[in-house]
Coordinates of C-alpha atoms in Angstrom, one line a residue:
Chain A
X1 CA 0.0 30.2 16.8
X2 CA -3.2 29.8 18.8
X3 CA -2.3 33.1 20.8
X4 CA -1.4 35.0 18.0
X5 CA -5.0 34.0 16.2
X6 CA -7.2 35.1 19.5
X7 CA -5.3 38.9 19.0
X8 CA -5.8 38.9 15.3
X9 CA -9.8 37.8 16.1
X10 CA -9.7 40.5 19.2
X11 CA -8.0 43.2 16.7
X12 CA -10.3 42.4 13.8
X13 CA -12.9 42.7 16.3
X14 CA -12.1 45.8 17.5
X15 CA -11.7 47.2 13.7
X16 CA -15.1 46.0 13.2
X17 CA -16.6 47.8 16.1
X18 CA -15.1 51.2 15.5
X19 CA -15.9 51.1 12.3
X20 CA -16.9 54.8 11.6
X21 CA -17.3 54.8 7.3
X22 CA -20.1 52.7 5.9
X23 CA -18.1 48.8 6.1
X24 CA -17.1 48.0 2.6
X25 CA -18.5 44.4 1.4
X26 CA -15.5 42.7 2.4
X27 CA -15.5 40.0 4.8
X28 CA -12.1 39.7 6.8
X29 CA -11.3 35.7 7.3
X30 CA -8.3 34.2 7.6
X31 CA -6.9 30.3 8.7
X32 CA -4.5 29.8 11.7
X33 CA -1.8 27.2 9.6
X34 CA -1.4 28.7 6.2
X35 CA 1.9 26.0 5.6
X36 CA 1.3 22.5 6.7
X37 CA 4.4 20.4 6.8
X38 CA 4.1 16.8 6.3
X39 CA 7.0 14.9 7.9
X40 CA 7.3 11.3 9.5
X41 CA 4.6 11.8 12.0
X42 CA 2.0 13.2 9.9
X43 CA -1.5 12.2 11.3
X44 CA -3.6 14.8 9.5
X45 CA -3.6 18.4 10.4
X46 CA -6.4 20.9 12.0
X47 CA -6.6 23.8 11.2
X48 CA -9.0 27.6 12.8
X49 CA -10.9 29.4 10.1
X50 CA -12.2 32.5 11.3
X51 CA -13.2 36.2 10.9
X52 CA -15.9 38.8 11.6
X53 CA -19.4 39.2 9.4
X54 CA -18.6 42.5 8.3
X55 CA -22.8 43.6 8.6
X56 CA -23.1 45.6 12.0
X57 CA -26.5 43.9 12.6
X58 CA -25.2 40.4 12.0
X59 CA -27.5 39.9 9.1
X60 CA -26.4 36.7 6.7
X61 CA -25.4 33.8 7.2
X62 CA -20.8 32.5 7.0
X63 CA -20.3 29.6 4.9
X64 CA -16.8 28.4 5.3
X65 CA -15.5 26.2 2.8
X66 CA -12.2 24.4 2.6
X67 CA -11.1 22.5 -0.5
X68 CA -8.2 20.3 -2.1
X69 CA -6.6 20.0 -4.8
X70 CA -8.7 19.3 -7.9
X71 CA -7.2 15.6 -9.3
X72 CA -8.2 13.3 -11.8
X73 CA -10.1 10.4 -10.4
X74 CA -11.4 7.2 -11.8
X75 CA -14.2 5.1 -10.8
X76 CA -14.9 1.4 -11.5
X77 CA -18.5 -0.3 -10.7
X78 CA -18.1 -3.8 -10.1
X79 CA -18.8 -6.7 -11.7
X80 CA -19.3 -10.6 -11.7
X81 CA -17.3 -12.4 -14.0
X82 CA -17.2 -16.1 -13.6
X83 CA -18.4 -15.8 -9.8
X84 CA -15.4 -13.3 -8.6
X85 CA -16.0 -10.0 -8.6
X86 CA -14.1 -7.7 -10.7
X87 CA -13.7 -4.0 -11.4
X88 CA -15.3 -2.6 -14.0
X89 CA -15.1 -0.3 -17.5
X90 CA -13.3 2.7 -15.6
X91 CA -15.2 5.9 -15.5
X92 CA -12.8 8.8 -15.6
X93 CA -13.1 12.5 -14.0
X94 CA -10.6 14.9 -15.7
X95 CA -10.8 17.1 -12.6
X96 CA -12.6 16.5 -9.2
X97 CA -11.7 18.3 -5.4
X98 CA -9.4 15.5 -3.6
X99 CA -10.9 16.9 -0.3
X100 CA -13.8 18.9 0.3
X101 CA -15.5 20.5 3.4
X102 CA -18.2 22.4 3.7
X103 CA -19.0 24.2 7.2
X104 CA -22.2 26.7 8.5
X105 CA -24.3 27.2 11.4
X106 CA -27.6 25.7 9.7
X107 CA -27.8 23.4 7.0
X108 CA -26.6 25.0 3.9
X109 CA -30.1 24.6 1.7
X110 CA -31.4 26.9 4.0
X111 CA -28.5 29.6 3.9
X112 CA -27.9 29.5 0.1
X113 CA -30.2 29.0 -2.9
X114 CA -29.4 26.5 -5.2
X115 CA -28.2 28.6 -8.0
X116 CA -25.8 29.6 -5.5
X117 CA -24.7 26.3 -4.8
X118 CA -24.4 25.5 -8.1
X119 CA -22.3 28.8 -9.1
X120 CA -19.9 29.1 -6.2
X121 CA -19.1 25.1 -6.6
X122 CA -20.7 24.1 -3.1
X123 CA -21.6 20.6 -4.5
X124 CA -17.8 19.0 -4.8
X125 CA -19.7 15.6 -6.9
X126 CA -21.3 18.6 -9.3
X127 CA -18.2 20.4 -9.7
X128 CA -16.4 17.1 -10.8
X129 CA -15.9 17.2 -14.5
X130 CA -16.4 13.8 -16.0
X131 CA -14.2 13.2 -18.8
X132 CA -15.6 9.6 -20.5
X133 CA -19.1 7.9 -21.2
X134 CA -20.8 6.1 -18.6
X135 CA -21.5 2.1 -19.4
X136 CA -25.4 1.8 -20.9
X137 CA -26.8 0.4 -17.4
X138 CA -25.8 3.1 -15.4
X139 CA -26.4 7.1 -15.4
X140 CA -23.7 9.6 -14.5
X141 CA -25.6 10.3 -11.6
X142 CA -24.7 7.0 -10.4
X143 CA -20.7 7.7 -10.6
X144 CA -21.2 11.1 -9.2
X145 CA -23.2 9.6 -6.2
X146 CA -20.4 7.1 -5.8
X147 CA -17.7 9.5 -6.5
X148 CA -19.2 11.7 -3.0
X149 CA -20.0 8.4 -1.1
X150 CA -16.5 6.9 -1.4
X151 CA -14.8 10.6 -0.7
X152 CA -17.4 10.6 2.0
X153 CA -16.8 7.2 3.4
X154 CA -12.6 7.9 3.5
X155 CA -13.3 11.2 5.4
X156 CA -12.4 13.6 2.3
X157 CA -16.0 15.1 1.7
X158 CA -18.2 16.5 4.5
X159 CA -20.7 19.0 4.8
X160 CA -21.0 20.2 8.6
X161 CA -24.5 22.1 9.2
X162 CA -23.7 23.0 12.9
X163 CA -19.3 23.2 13.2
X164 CA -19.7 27.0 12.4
X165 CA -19.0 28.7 16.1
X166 CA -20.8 32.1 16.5
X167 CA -18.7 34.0 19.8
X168 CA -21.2 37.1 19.0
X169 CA -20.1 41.0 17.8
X170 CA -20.3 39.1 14.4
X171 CA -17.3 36.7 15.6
X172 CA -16.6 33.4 13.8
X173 CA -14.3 30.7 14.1
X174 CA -14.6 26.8 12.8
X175 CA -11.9 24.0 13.1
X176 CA -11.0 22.2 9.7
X177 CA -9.5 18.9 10.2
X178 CA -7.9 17.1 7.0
X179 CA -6.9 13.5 7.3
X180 CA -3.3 12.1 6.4
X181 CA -5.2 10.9 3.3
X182 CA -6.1 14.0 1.9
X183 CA -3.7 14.8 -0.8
X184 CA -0.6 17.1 -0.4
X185 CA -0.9 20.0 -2.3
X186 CA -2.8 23.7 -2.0
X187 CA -5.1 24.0 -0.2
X188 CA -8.3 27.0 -0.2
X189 CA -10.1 28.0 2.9
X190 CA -12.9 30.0 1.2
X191 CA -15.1 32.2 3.3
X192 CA -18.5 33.2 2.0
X193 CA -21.2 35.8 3.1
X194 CA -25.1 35.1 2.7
X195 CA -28.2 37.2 2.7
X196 CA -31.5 36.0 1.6
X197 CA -30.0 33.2 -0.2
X198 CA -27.7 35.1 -2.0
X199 CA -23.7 36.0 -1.6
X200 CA -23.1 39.5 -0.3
X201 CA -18.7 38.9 -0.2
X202 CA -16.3 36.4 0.0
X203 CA -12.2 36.0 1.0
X204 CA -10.2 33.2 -0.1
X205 CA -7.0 32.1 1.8
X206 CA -4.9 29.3 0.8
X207 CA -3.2 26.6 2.5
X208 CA -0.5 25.1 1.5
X209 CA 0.6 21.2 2.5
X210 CA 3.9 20.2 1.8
X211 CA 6.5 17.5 2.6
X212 CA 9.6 18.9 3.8
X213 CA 12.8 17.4 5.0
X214 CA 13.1 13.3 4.8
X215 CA 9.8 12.5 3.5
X216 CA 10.1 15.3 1.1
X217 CA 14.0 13.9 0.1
X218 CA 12.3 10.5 -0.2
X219 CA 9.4 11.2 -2.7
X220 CA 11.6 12.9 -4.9
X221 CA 13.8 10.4 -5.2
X222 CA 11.6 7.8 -5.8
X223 CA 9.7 9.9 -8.6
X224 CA 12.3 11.9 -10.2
X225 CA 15.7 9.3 -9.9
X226 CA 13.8 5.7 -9.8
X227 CA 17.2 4.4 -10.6
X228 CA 18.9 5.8 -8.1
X229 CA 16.4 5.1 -5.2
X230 CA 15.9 1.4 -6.3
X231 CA 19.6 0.9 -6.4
X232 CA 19.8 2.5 -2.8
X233 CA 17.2 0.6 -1.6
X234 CA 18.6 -2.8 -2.8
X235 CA 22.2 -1.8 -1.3
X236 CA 20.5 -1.1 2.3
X237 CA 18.6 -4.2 2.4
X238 CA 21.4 -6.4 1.0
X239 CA 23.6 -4.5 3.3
X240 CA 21.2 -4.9 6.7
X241 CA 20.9 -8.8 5.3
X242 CA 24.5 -9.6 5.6
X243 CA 25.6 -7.0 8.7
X244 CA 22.7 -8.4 10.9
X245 CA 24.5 -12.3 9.5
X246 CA 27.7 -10.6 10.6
X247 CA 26.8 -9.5 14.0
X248 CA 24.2 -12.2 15.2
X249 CA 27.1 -14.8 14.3
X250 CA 29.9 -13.5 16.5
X251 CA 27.3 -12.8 19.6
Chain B
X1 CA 4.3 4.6 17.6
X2 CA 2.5 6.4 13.9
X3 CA 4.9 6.9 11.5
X4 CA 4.2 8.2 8.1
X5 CA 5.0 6.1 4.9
X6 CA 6.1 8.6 2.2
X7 CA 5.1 6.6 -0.9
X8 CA 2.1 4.6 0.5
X9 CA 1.2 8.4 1.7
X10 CA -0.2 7.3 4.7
X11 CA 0.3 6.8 8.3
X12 CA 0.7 3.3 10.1
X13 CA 1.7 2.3 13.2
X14 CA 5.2 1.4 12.8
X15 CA 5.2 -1.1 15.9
X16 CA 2.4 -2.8 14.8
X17 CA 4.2 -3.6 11.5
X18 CA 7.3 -4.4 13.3
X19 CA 5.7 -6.9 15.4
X20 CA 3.9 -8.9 12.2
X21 CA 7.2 -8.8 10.5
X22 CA 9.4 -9.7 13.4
X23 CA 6.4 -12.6 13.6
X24 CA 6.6 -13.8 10.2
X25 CA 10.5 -14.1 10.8
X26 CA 10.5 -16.1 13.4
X27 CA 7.7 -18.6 12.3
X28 CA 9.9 -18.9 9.1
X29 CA 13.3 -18.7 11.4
X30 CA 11.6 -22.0 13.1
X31 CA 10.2 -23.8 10.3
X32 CA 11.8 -23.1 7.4
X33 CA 8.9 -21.9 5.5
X34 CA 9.4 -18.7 3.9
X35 CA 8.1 -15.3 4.8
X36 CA 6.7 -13.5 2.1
X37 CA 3.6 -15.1 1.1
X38 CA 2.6 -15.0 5.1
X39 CA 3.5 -11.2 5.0
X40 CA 2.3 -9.6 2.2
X41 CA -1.3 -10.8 3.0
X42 CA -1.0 -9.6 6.1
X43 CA -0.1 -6.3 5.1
X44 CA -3.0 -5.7 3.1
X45 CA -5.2 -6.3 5.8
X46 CA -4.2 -4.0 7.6
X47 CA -4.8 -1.2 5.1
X48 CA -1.3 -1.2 3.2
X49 CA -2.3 -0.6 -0.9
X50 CA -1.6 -4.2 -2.2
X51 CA 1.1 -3.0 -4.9
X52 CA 2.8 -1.5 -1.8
X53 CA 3.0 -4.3 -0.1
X54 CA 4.1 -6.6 -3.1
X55 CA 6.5 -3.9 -4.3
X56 CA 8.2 -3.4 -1.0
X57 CA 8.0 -6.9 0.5
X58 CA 10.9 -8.0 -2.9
X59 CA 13.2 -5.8 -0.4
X60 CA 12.9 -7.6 2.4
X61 CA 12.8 -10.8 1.0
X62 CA 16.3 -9.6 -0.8
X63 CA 17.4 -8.9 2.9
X64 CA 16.6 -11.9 5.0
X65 CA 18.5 -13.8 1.7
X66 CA 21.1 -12.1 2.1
X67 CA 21.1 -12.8 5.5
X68 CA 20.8 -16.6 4.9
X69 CA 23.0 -17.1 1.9
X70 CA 26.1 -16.0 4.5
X71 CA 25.9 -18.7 6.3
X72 CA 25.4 -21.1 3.6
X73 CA 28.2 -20.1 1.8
X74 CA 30.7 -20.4 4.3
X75 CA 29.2 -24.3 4.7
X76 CA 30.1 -24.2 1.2
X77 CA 26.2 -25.6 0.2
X78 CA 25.9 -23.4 -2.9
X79 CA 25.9 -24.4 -6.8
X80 CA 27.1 -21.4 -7.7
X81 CA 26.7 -22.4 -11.6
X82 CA 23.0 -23.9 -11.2
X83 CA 22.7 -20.7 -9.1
X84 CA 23.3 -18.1 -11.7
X85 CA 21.7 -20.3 -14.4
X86 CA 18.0 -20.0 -12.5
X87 CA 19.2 -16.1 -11.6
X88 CA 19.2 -15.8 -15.6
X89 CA 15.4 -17.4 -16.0
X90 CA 14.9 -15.5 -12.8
X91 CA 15.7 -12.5 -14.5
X92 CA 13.1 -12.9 -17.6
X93 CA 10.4 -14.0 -15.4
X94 CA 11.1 -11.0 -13.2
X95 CA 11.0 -8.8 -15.8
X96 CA 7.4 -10.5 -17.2
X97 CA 6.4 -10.3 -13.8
X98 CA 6.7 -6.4 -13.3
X99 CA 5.5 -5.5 -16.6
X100 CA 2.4 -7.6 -15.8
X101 CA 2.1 -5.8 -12.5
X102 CA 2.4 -2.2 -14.4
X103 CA -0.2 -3.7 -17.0
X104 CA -2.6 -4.8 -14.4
X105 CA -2.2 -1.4 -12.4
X106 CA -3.0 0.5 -15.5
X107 CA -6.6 -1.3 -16.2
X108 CA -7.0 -1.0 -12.4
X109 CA -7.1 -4.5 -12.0
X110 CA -4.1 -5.4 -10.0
X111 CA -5.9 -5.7 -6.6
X112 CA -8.1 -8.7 -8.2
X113 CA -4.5 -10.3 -9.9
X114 CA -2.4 -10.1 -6.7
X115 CA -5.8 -11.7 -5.1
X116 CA -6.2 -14.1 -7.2
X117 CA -2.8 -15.6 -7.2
X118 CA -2.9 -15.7 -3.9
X119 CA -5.6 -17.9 -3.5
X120 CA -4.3 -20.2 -5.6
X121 CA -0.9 -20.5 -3.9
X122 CA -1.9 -20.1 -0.6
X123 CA -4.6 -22.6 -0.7
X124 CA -2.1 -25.0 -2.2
X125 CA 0.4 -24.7 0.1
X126 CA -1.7 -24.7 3.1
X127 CA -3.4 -27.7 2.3
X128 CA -0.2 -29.7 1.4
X129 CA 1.8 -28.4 4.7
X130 CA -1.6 -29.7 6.7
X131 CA -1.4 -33.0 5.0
X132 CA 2.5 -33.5 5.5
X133 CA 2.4 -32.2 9.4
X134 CA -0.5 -34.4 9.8
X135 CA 1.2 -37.6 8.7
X136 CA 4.3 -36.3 10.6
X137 CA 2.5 -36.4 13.6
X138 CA 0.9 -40.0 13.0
X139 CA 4.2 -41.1 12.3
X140 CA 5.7 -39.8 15.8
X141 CA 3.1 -41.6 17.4
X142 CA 4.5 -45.2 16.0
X143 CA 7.7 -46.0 15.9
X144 CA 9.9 -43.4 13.8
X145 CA 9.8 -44.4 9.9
X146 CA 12.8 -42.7 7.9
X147 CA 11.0 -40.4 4.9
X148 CA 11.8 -42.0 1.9
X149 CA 13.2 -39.8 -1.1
X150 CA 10.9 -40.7 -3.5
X151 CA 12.2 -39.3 -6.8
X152 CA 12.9 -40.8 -10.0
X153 CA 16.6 -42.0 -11.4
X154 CA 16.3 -39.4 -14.3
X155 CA 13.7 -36.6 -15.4
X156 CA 13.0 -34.7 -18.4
X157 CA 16.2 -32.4 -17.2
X158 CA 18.7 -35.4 -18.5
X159 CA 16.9 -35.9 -22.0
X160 CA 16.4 -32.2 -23.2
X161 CA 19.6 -30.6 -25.4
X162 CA 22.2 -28.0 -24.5
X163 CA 23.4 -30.0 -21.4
X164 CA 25.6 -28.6 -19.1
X165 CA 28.1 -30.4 -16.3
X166 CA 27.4 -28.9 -12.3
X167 CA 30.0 -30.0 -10.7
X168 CA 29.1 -29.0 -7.3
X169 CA 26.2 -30.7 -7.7
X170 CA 27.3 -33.8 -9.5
X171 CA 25.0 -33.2 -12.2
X172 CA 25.0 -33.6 -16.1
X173 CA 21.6 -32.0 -16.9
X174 CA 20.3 -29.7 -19.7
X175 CA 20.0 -26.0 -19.1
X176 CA 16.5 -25.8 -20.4
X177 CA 14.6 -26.7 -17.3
X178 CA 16.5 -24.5 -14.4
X179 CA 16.2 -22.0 -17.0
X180 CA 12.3 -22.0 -16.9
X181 CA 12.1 -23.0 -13.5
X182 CA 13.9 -19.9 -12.8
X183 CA 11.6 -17.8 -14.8
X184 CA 8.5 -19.4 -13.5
X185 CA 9.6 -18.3 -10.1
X186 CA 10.8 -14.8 -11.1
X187 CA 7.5 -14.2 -12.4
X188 CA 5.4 -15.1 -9.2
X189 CA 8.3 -13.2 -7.1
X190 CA 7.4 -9.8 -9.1
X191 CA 3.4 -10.3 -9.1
X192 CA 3.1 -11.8 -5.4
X193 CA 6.0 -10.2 -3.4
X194 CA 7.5 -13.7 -2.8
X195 CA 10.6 -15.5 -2.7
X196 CA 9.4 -18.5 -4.6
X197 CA 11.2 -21.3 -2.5
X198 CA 8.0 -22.8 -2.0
X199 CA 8.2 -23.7 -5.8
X200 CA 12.0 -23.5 -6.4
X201 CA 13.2 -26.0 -4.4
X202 CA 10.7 -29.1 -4.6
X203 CA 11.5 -28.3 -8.4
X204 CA 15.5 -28.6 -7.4
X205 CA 15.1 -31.6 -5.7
X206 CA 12.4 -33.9 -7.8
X207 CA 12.6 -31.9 -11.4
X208 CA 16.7 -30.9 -11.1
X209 CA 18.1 -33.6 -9.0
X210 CA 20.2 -31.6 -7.1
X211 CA 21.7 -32.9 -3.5
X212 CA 19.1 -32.2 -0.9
X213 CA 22.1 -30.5 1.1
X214 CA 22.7 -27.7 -1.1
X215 CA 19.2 -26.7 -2.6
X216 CA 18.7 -24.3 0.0
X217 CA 21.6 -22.2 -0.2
X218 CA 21.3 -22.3 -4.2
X219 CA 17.9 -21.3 -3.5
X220 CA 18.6 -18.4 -1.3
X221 CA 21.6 -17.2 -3.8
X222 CA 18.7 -17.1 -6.7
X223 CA 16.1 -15.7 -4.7
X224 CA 18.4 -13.0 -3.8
X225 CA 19.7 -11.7 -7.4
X226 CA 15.8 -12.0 -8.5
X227 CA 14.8 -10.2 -5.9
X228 CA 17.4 -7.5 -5.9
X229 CA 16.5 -6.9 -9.2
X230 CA 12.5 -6.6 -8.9
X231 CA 13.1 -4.3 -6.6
X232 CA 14.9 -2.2 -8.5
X233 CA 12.3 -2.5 -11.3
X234 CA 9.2 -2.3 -9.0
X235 CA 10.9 1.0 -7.9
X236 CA 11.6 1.6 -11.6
X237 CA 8.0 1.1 -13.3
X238 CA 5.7 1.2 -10.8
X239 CA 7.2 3.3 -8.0
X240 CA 5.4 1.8 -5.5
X241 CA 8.7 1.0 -3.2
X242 CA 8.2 2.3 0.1
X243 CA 11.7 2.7 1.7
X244 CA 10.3 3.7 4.9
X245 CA 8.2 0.5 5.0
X246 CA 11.0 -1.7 4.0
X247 CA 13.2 -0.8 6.5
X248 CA 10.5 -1.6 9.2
X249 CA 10.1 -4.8 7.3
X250 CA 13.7 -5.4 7.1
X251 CA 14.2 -5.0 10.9
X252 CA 11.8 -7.2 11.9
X253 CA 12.2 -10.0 9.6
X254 CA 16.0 -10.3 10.0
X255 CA 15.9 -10.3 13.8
X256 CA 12.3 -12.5 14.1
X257 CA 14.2 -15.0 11.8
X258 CA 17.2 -15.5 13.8
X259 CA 15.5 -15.4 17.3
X260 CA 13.6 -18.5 15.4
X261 CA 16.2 -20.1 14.2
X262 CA 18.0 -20.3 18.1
X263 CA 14.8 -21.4 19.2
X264 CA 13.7 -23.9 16.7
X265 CA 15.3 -27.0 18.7
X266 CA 13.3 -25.8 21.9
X267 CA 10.4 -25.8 20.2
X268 CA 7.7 -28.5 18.8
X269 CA 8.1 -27.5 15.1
X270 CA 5.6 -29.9 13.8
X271 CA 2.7 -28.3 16.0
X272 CA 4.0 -25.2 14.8
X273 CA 4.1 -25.9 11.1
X274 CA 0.4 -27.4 11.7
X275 CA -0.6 -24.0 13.1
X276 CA 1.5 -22.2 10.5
X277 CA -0.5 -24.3 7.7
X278 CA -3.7 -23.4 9.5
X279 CA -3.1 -19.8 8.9
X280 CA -2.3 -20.1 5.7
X281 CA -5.4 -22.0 5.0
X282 CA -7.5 -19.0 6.4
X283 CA -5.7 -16.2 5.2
X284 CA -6.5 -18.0 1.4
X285 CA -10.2 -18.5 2.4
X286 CA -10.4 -14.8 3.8
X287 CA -9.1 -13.9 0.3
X288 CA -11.5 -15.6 -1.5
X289 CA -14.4 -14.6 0.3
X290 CA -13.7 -11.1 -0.9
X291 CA -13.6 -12.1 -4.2
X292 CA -16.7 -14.4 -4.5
X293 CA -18.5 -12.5 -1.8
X294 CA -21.5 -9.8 -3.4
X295 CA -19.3 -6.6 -2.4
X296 CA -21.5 -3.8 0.5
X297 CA -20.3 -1.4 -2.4
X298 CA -19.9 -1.3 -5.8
X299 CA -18.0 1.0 -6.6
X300 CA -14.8 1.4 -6.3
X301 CA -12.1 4.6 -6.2
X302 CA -8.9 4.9 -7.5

């Protein structure tokens, strides 16, 4: 896999070099893993974005931007209720990225302006879309500042001002690392080109993580036949109740 | 030694869990205390989501039960009549349990329930096991005193209606308080992930009368059909049944128990049941600390 993404870099090199016709504004990225496979020993999964800026000089800055799934979310603020502390009046997002990264060779108010930021949806706590009204003591700033905090804290939202490699010739490559807690689901690895704070071109590839073989047997029996895999589940602990009785007694 | 748990969605290390449940099994192999309300604590401190661990743990409690009510049967030590009778309150309870679970997950308030109850329970239990171990010991010390069996000639079970014979147990006794007895215990079973013999069979003995000889096998044969059946709804309602997890659990509990129960004679159980009690005791602290303690953040994600 790694072998085959050095000759695609060295090809797409090459291309880029040779380049005789004025290079159109495209911007040729791709990601090393494009289908992730989560089975019993899941621990996460890395992954190489890379790709070439596509201006001869090396003008611009690469923005590489890796998101997850956009999911509903709810937070709760806590609060005292006869000395214990309880959760809260639930504040709901209809939509908000389950994992975002955001990855550049400076930090990213430098590279982009904010309009960009705002536009391209480089701010994964302003692209969340709340859905209900905030309690009367607290702003929907607050639940958006929790909402990146939290996602922040569990490793789902980061923003990594020097992770972007530069190998020179307009060469780029950047290791994405998703944790086991990141959602399953599609994935996009979105590549973006800057100059003078605004985008030139962009290339999206998407990522795709998936359960296959037991773990994927087991989720679907537990979401789509709850019968069934309660029932199973009962007969294999009933069954490993008496045959361990069984066995331990005639040793 | 990381293996990932499909419906927790998330990876653990597999022997760690083995080794706490194989733990728990043999403490309760050795003194007779059951393992679930040491357990399920325990797994939620080490990161499993609490309705997880309550939803799974009614597996492996179903297990080691089944495991235990083997024996007991062949020793012919089960009211199969009083049995079924509690399994029937059991079932209600159970059912009231899981649909207060699924309530409680819904307003996102089922960490601070499962908490809460724990507390309480733990903190109960602990304190009482201290006491009793501590006047165990004292009485060691002097010369040996048989325990008396304090309990009264006849309880509100012989003056309630609908009275039923139980042979096996030589009882005449209305079919009103096993009934809710059962019930009680069903409920706790489906909103703490425990058996309930910590309730269910000081009620047998003081509240039901039966022969101390045969509460526990009549316990294990309720516990087991209550159990069975939260499972099935836990996986049901709130699909939080992690079948990866339970057969860890499952492994470790069954074997931990009987390695526990072979070495019980070797082994000073009183000292054991004092540091048993002593853990308890913390872990019920630990839990309310959480809860009274002002929290480092607010808010909270779900």
């Amino acid at each position: 896999m790694r072998a085959a993404a050095y000759l695609l870099l060295a090809w797409l090199c090459a291309a880029n070099a040779f380049a005789q016709a004025p290079a159109p504004p495209d911007l040729p990225a791709a990601v090393t893993d494009e289908a992730i496979s989560v089975t019993s020993d899941y621990r996460g999964s890395r992954m190489t974005v890379f790709g070439v800026n596509p201006d001869r000089r090396g003008r611009g800055d690469i923005v590489v931007v890796v998101r997850g799934p956009n999911l509903p979310a709810t937070i709760r603020r806590k609060r005292r209720v006869f000395g214990l502390w309880v959760n809260g009046e639930p504040v709901r997002f209809a939509e908000a990225p389950s994992f975002f990264t955001v990855i550049s060779a400076r930090p990213l108010r430098e590279i982009a302006r904010p309009q960009a930021i705002s536009s391209l949806g480089l701010d994964p706590a302003a692209v969340a879309r709340l859905e209900s009204a905030t309690p009367p003591d607290a702003s929907a700033a607050d639940y958006r500042r929790a909402l990146s905090r939290l996602r922040r804290a569990a490793g789902l939202y980061s923003e990594i001002p020097d992770g972007l490699q530069l190998r020179g010739r307009g060469l780029f490559s950047t290791q994405v690392t998703i944790p086991a807690n990141a959602p399953i689901g599609a994935y996009f690895a979105d590549v973006y080109l800057f100059r003078d704070g605004r985008l030139v071109s962009s290339q999206r590839s998407t990522v795709t993580i998936a359960r296959i073989g037991a773990e994927r047997l087991v989720h679907m029996a537990a979401t789509r036949t709850p019968f069934l895999y309660g029932l199973f589940v009962v007969i294999v602990a009933l069954g490993a109740g008496w045959g361990a009785a069984l066995a331990l007694r005639r040793s | 030694m990381s293996i990932y748990l499909p419906i927790a969605e998330m990876p653990v290390n597999w022997l760690l869990i083995f080794v706490l449940s194989g733990g728990v099994g043999f403490l309760s192999g050795l003194t007779g205390v059951g393992g679930g309300f040491i357990l399920t604590p325990l797994l939620i401190f080490i990161g499993i989501p609490a309705p997880v661990a309550v939803a799974t743990q009614a597996s492996q409690i179903a297990a080691t039960s089944a495991s235990g009510l083997w024996a007991q049967a062949r020793r012919n030590s089960v009211d199969w009549r009083m049995g079924l009778l509690l399994t029937c309150g059991g079932v209600i309870g159970g059912a009231f349990g899981v649909t207060l679970f699924q309530q409680a997950m819904r307003l996102g308030q089922i960490d601070i329930v499962i908490s809460l109850f724990y507390v309480v329970f733990l903190g109960a239990i602990g304190a009482m096991m201290l006491m009793e171990s501590a006047s165990a010991l004292r009485r060691d010390k002097g010369a040996p005193v048989r325990m008396p069996l304090n309990r009264p000639a006849r309880t509100i079970a012989h003056r309630l209606p609908l009275q039923l014979r139980f042979p096996r147990s030589g009882l005449y006794i209305s079919i009103i308080p096993p009934l809710v007895l059962g019930a009680a215990v069903g409920a706790l079973a489906a909103i703490m992930g425990v058996g309930g013999a910590f309730l269910l069979i000081p009620a047998m003995i003081y509240l039901l009368r039966m022969p101390t000889s045969i509460v526990v096998g009549t316990s294990m044969f309720q516990i087991l059909c209550v159990m069975a059946l939260v499972t099935m709804l836990q996986a049901m309602l709130t699909q939080r049944v992690d079948l990866v997890l339970s057969a860890i659990l499952i492994t470790g509990g069954v074997l931990g128990a009987q390695f526990g129960a072979r070495l019980g004679a070797r082994l000073p159980a009183e000292q054991v049941r004092i540091l048993l009690a002593a853990l308890i005791l913390l872990s019920a602290i630990k839990l309310f600390w959480d809860l009274v303690r002002p929290p480092d953040e607010l808010y909270v994600l779900s």
